[in-house]
mmCIF file of N, CA and C in Angstrom:
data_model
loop_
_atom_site.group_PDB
_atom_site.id
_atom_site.type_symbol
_atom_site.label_atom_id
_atom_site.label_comp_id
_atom_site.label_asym_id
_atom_site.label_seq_id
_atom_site.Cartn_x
_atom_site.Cartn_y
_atom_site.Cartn_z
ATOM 1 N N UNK A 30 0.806 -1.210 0.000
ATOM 2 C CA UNK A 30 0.000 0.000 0.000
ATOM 3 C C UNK A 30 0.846 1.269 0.000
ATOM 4 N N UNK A 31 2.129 0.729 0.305
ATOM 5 C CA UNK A 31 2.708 2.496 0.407
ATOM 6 C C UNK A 31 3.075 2.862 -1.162
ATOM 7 N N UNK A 32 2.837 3.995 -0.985
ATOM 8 C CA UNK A 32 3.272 4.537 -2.746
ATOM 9 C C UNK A 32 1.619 4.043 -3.563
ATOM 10 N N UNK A 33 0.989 3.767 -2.982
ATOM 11 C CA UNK A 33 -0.510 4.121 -3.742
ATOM 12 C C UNK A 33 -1.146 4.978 -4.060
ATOM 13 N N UNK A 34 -1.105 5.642 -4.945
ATOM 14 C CA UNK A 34 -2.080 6.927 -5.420
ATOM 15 C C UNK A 34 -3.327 6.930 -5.827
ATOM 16 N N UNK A 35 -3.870 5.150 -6.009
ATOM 17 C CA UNK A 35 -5.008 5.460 -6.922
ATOM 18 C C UNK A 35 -6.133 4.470 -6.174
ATOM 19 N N UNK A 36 -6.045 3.619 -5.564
ATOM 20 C CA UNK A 36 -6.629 2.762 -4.709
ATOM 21 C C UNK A 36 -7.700 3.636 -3.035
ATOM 22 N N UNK A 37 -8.723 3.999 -3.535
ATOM 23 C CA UNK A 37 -9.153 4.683 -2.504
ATOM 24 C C UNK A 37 -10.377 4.012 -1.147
ATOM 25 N N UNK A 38 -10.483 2.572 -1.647
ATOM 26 C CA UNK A 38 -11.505 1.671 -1.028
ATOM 27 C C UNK A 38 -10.999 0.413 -0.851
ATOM 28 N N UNK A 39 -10.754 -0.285 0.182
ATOM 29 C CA UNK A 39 -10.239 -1.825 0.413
ATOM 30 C C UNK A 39 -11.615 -2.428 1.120
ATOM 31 N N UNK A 40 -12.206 -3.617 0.471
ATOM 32 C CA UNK A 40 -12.657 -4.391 1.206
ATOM 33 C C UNK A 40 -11.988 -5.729 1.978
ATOM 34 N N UNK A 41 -12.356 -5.626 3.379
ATOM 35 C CA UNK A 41 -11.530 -7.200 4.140
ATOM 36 C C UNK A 41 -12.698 -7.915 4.026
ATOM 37 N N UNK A 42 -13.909 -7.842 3.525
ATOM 38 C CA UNK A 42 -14.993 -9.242 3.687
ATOM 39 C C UNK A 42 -15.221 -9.398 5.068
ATOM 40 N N UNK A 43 -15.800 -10.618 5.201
ATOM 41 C CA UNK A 43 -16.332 -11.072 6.850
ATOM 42 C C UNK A 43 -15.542 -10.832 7.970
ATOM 43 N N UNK A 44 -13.782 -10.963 7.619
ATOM 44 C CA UNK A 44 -13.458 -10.641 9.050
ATOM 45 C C UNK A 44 -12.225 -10.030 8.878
ATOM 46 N N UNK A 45 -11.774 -9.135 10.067
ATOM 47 C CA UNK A 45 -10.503 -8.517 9.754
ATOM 48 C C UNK A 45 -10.102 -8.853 11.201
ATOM 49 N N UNK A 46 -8.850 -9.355 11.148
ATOM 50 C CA UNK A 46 -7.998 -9.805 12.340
ATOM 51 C C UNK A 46 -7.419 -8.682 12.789
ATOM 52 N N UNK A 47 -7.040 -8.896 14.339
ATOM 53 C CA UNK A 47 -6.171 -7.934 14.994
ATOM 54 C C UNK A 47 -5.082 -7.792 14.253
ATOM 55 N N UNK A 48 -4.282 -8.794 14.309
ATOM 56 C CA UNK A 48 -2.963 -8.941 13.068
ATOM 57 C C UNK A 48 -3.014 -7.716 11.790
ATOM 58 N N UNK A 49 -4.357 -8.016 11.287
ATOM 59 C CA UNK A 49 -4.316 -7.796 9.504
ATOM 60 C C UNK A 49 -4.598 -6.059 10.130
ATOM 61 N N UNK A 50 -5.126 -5.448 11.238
ATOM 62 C CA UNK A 50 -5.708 -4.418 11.383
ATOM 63 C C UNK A 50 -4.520 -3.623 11.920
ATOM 64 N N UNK A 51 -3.745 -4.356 12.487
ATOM 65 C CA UNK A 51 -2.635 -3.518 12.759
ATOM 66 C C UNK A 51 -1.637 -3.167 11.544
ATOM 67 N N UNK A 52 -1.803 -4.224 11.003
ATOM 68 C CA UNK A 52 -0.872 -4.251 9.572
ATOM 69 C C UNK A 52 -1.517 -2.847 8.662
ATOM 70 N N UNK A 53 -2.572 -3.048 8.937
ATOM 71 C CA UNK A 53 -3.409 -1.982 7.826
ATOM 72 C C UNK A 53 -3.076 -0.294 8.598
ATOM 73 N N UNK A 54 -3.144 -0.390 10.088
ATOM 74 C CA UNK A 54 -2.602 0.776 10.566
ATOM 75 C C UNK A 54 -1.441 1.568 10.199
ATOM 76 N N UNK A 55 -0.288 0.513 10.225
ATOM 77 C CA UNK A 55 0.920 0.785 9.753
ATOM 78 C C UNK A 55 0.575 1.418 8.848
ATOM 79 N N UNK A 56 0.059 0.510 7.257
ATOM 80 C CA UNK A 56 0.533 0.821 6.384
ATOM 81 C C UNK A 56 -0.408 2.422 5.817
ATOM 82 N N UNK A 57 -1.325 2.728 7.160
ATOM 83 C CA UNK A 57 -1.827 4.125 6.719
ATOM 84 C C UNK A 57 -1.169 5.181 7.816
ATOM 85 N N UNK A 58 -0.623 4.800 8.541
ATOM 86 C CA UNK A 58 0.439 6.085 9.276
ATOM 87 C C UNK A 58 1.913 4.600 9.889
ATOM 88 N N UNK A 59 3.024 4.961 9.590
ATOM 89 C CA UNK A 59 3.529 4.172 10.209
ATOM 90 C C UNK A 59 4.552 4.932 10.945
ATOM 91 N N UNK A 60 4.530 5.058 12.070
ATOM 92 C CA UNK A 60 5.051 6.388 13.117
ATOM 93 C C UNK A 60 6.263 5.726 13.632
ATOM 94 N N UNK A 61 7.165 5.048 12.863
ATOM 95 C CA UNK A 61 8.494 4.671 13.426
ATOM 96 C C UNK A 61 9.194 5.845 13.316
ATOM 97 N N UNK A 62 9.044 6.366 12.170
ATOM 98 C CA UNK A 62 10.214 7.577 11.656
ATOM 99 C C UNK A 62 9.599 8.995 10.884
ATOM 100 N N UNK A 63 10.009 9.940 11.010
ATOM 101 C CA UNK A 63 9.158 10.690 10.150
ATOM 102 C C UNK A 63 8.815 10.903 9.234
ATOM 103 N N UNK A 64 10.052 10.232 8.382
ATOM 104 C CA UNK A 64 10.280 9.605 7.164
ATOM 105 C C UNK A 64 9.142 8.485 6.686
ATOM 106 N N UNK A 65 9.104 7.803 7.745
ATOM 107 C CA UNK A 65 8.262 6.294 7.431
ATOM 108 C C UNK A 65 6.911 7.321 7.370
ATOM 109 N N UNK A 66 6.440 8.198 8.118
ATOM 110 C CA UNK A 66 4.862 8.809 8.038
ATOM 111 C C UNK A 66 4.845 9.486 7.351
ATOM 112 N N UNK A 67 5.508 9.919 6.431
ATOM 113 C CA UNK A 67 5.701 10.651 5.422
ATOM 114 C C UNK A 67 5.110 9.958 3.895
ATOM 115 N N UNK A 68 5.756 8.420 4.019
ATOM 116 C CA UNK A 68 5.721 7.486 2.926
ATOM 117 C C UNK A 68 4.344 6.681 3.415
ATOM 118 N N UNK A 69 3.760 6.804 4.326
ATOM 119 C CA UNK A 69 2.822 5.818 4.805
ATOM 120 C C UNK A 69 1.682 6.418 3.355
ATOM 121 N N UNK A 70 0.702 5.416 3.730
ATOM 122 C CA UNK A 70 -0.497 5.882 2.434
ATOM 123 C C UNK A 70 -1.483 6.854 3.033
ATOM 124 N N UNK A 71 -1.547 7.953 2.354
ATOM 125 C CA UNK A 71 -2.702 8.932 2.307
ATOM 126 C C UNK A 71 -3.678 8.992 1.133
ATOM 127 N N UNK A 72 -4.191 7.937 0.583
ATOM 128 C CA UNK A 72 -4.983 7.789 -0.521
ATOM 129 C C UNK A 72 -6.525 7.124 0.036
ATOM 130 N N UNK A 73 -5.853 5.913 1.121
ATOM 131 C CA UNK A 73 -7.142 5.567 1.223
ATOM 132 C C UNK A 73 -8.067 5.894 1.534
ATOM 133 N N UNK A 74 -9.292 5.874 2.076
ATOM 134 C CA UNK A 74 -10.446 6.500 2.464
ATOM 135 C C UNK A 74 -11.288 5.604 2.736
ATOM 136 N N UNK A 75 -11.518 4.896 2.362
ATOM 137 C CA UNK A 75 -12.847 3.979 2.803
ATOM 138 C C UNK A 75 -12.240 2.635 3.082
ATOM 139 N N UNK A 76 -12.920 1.802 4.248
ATOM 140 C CA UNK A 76 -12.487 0.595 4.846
ATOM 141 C C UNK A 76 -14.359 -0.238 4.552
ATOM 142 N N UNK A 77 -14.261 -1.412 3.978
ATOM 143 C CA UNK A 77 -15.145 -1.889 3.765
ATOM 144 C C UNK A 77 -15.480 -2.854 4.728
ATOM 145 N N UNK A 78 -16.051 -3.255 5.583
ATOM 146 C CA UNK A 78 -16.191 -4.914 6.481
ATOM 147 C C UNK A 78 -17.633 -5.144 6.474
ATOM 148 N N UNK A 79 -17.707 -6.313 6.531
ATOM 149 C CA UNK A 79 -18.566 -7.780 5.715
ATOM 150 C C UNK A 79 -19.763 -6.597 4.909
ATOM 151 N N UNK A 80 -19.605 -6.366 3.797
ATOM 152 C CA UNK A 80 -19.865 -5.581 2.461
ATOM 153 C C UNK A 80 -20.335 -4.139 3.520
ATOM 154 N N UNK A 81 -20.240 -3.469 3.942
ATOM 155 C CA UNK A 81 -20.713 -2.722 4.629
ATOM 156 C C UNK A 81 -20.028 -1.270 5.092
ATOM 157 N N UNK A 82 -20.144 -0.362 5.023
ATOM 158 C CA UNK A 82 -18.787 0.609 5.106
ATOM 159 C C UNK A 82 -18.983 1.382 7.005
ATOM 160 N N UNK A 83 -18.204 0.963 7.458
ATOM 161 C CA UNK A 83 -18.881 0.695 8.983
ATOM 162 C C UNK A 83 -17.481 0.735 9.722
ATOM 163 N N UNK A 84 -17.412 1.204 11.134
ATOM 164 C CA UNK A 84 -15.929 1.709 12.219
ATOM 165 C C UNK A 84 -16.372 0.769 12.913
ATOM 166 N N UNK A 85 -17.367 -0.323 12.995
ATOM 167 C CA UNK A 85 -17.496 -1.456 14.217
ATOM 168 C C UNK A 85 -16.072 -1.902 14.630
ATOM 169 N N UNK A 86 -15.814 -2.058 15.583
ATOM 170 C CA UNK A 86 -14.774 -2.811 16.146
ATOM 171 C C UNK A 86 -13.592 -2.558 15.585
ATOM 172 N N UNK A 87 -13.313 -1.426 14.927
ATOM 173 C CA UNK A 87 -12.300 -1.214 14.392
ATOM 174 C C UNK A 87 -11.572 -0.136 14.860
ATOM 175 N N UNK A 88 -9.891 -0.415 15.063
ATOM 176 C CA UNK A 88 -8.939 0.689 15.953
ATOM 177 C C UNK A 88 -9.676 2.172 15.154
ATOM 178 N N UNK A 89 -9.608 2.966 16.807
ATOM 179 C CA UNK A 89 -9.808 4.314 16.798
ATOM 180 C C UNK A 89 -8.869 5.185 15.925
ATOM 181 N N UNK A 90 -7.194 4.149 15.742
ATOM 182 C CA UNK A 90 -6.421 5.339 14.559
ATOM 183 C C UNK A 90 -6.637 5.112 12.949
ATOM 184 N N UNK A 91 -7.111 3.821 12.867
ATOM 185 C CA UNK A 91 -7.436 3.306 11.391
ATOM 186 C C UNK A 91 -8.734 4.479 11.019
ATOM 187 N N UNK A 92 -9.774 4.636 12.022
ATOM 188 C CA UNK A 92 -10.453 5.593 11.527
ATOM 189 C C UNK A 92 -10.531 7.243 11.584
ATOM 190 N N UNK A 93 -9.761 7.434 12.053
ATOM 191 C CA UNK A 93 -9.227 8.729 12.338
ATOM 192 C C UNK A 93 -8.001 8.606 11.048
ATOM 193 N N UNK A 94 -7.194 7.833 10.839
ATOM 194 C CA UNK A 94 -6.308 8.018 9.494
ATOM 195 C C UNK A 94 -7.483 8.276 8.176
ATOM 196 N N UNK A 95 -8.131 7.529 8.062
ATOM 197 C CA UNK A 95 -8.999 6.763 7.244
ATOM 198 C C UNK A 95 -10.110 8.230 6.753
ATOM 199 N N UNK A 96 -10.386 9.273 7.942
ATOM 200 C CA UNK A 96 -11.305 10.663 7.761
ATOM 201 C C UNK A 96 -10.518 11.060 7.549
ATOM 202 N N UNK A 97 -9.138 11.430 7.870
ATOM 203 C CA UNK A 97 -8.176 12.411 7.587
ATOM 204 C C UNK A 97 -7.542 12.358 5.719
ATOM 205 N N UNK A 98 -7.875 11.269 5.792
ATOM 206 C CA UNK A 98 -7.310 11.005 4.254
ATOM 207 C C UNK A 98 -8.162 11.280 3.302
ATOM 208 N N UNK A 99 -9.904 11.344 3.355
ATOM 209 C CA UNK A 99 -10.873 11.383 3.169
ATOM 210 C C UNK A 99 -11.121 12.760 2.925
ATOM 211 N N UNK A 100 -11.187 13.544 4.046
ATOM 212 C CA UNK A 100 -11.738 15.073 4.788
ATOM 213 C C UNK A 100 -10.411 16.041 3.995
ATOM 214 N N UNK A 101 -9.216 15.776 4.013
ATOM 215 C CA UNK A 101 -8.301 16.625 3.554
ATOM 216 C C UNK A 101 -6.799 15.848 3.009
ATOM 217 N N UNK A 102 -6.672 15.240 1.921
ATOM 218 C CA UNK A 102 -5.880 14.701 1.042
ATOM 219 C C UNK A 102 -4.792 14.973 1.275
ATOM 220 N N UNK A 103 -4.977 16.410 0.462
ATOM 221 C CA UNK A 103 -3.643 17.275 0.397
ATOM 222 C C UNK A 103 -2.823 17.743 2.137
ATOM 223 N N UNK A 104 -3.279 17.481 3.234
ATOM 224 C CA UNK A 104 -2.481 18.055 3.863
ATOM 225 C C UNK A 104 -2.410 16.560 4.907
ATOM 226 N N UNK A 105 -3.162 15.258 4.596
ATOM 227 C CA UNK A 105 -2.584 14.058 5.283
ATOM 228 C C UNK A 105 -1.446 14.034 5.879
ATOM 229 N N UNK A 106 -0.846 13.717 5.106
ATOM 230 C CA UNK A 106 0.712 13.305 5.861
ATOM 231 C C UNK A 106 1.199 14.330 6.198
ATOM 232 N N UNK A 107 0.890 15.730 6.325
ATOM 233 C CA UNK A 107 1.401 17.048 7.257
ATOM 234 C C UNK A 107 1.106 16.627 8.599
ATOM 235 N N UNK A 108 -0.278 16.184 8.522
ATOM 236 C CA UNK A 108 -1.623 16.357 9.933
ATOM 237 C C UNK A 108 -0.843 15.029 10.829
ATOM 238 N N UNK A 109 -0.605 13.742 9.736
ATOM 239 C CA UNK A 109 -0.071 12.945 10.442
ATOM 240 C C UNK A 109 1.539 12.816 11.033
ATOM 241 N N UNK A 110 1.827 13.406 10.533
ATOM 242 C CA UNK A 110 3.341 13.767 10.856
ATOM 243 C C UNK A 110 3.554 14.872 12.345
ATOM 244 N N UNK A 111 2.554 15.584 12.365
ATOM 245 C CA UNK A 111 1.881 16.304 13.488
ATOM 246 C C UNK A 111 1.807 15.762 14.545
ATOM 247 N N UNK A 112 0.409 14.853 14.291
ATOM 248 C CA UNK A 112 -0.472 14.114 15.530
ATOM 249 C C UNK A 112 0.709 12.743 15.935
ATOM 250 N N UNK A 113 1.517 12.469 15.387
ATOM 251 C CA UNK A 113 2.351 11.127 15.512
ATOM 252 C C UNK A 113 3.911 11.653 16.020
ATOM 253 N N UNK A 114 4.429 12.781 16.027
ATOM 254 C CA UNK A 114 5.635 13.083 16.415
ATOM 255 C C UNK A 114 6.075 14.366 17.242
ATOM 256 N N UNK A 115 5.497 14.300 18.271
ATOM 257 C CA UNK A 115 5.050 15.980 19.150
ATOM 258 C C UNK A 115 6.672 15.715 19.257
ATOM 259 N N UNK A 116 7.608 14.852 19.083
ATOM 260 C CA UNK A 116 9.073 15.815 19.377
ATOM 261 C C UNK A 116 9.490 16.691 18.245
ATOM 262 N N UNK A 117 8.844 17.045 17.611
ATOM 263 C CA UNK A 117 9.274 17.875 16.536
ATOM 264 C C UNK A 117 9.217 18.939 17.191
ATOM 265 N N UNK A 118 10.138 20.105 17.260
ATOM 266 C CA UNK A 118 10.312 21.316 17.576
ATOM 267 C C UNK A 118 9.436 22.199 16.590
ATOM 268 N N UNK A 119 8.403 22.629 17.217
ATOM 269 C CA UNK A 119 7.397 23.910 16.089
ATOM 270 C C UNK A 119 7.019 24.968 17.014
ATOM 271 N N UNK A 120 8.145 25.172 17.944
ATOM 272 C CA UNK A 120 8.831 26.993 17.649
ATOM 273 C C UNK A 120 9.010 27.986 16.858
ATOM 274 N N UNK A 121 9.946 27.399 15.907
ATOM 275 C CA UNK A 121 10.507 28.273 14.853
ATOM 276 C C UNK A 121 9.246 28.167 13.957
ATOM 277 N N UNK A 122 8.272 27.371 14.005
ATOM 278 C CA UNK A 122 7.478 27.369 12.720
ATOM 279 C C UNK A 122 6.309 28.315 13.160
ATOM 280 N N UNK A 123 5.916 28.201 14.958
ATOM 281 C CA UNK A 123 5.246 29.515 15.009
ATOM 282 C C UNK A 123 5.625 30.414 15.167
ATOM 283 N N UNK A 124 6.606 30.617 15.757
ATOM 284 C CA UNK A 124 7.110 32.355 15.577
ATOM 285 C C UNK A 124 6.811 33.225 13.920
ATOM 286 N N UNK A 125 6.761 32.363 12.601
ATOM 287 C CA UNK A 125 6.436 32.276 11.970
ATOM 288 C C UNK A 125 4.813 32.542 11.425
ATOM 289 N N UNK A 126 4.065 31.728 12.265
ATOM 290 C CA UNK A 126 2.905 31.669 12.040
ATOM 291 C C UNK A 126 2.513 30.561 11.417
ATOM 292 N N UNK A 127 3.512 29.595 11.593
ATOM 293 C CA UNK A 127 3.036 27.835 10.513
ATOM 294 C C UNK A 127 3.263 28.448 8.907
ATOM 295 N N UNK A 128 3.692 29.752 8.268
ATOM 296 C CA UNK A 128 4.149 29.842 7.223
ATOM 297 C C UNK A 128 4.850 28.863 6.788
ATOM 298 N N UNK A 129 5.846 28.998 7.064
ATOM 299 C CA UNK A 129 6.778 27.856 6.999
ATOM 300 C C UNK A 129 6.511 26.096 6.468
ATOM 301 N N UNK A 130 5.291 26.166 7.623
ATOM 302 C CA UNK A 130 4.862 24.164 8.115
ATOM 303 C C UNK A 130 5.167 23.254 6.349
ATOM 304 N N UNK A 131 4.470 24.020 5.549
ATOM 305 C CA UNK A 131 4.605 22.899 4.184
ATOM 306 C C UNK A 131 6.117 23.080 3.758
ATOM 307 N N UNK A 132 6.917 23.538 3.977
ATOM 308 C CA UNK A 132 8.640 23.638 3.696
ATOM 309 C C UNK A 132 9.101 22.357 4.633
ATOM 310 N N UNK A 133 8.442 22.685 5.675
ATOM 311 C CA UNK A 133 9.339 22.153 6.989
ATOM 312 C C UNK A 133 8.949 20.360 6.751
ATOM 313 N N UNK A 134 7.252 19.710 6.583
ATOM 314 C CA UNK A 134 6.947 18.947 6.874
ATOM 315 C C UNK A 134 7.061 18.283 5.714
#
């Protein structure tokens, strides 16, 4: 999934495992590096389970990635690079006023 641009809907069918759901987390923010959340996928948008487009039982960041990618495309992997790495120093970017933020992020 990383490096997908055009794939905006995955169906898992009847069941999605803890395993496969974490896997799917990763591969829509993967917050090892900033680098890695940078490359993670911001295309997808819709999560399908048993034919149905539905957040049942499903991690609180898969759907929060999942609106964010949805709600605002273009600034995904800013927002997630944000919400996933508060050691980033953004001092210098407000003294600024977040001018800066799309240079920096």
């Amino acid at each position: 999934l990383v490096g997908n641009q055009s794939l905006i809907s995955m169906d898992f069918g009847d069941d999605i495992s803890v395993t496969s759901a974490g896997s799917f987390s990763r591969a829509l923010c993967d917050t090892s590096s900033v680098n890695s959340t940078y490359l993670s996928n911001h295309t997808i948008q819709e999560l399908w389970h048993c034919g149905a487009f539905d957040f049942i039982d499903i991690d609180e960041d898969i759907v929060q990635y999942l609106r964010l990618n949805k709600a605002h495309p273009q600034y995904a992997a800013r927002c997630k690079i944000l919400m996933n790495h508060a050691h980033l120093d953004m001092t210098p970017l407000l003294q600024w006023e977040l001018k800066c933020l799309p240079l920096a992020v």
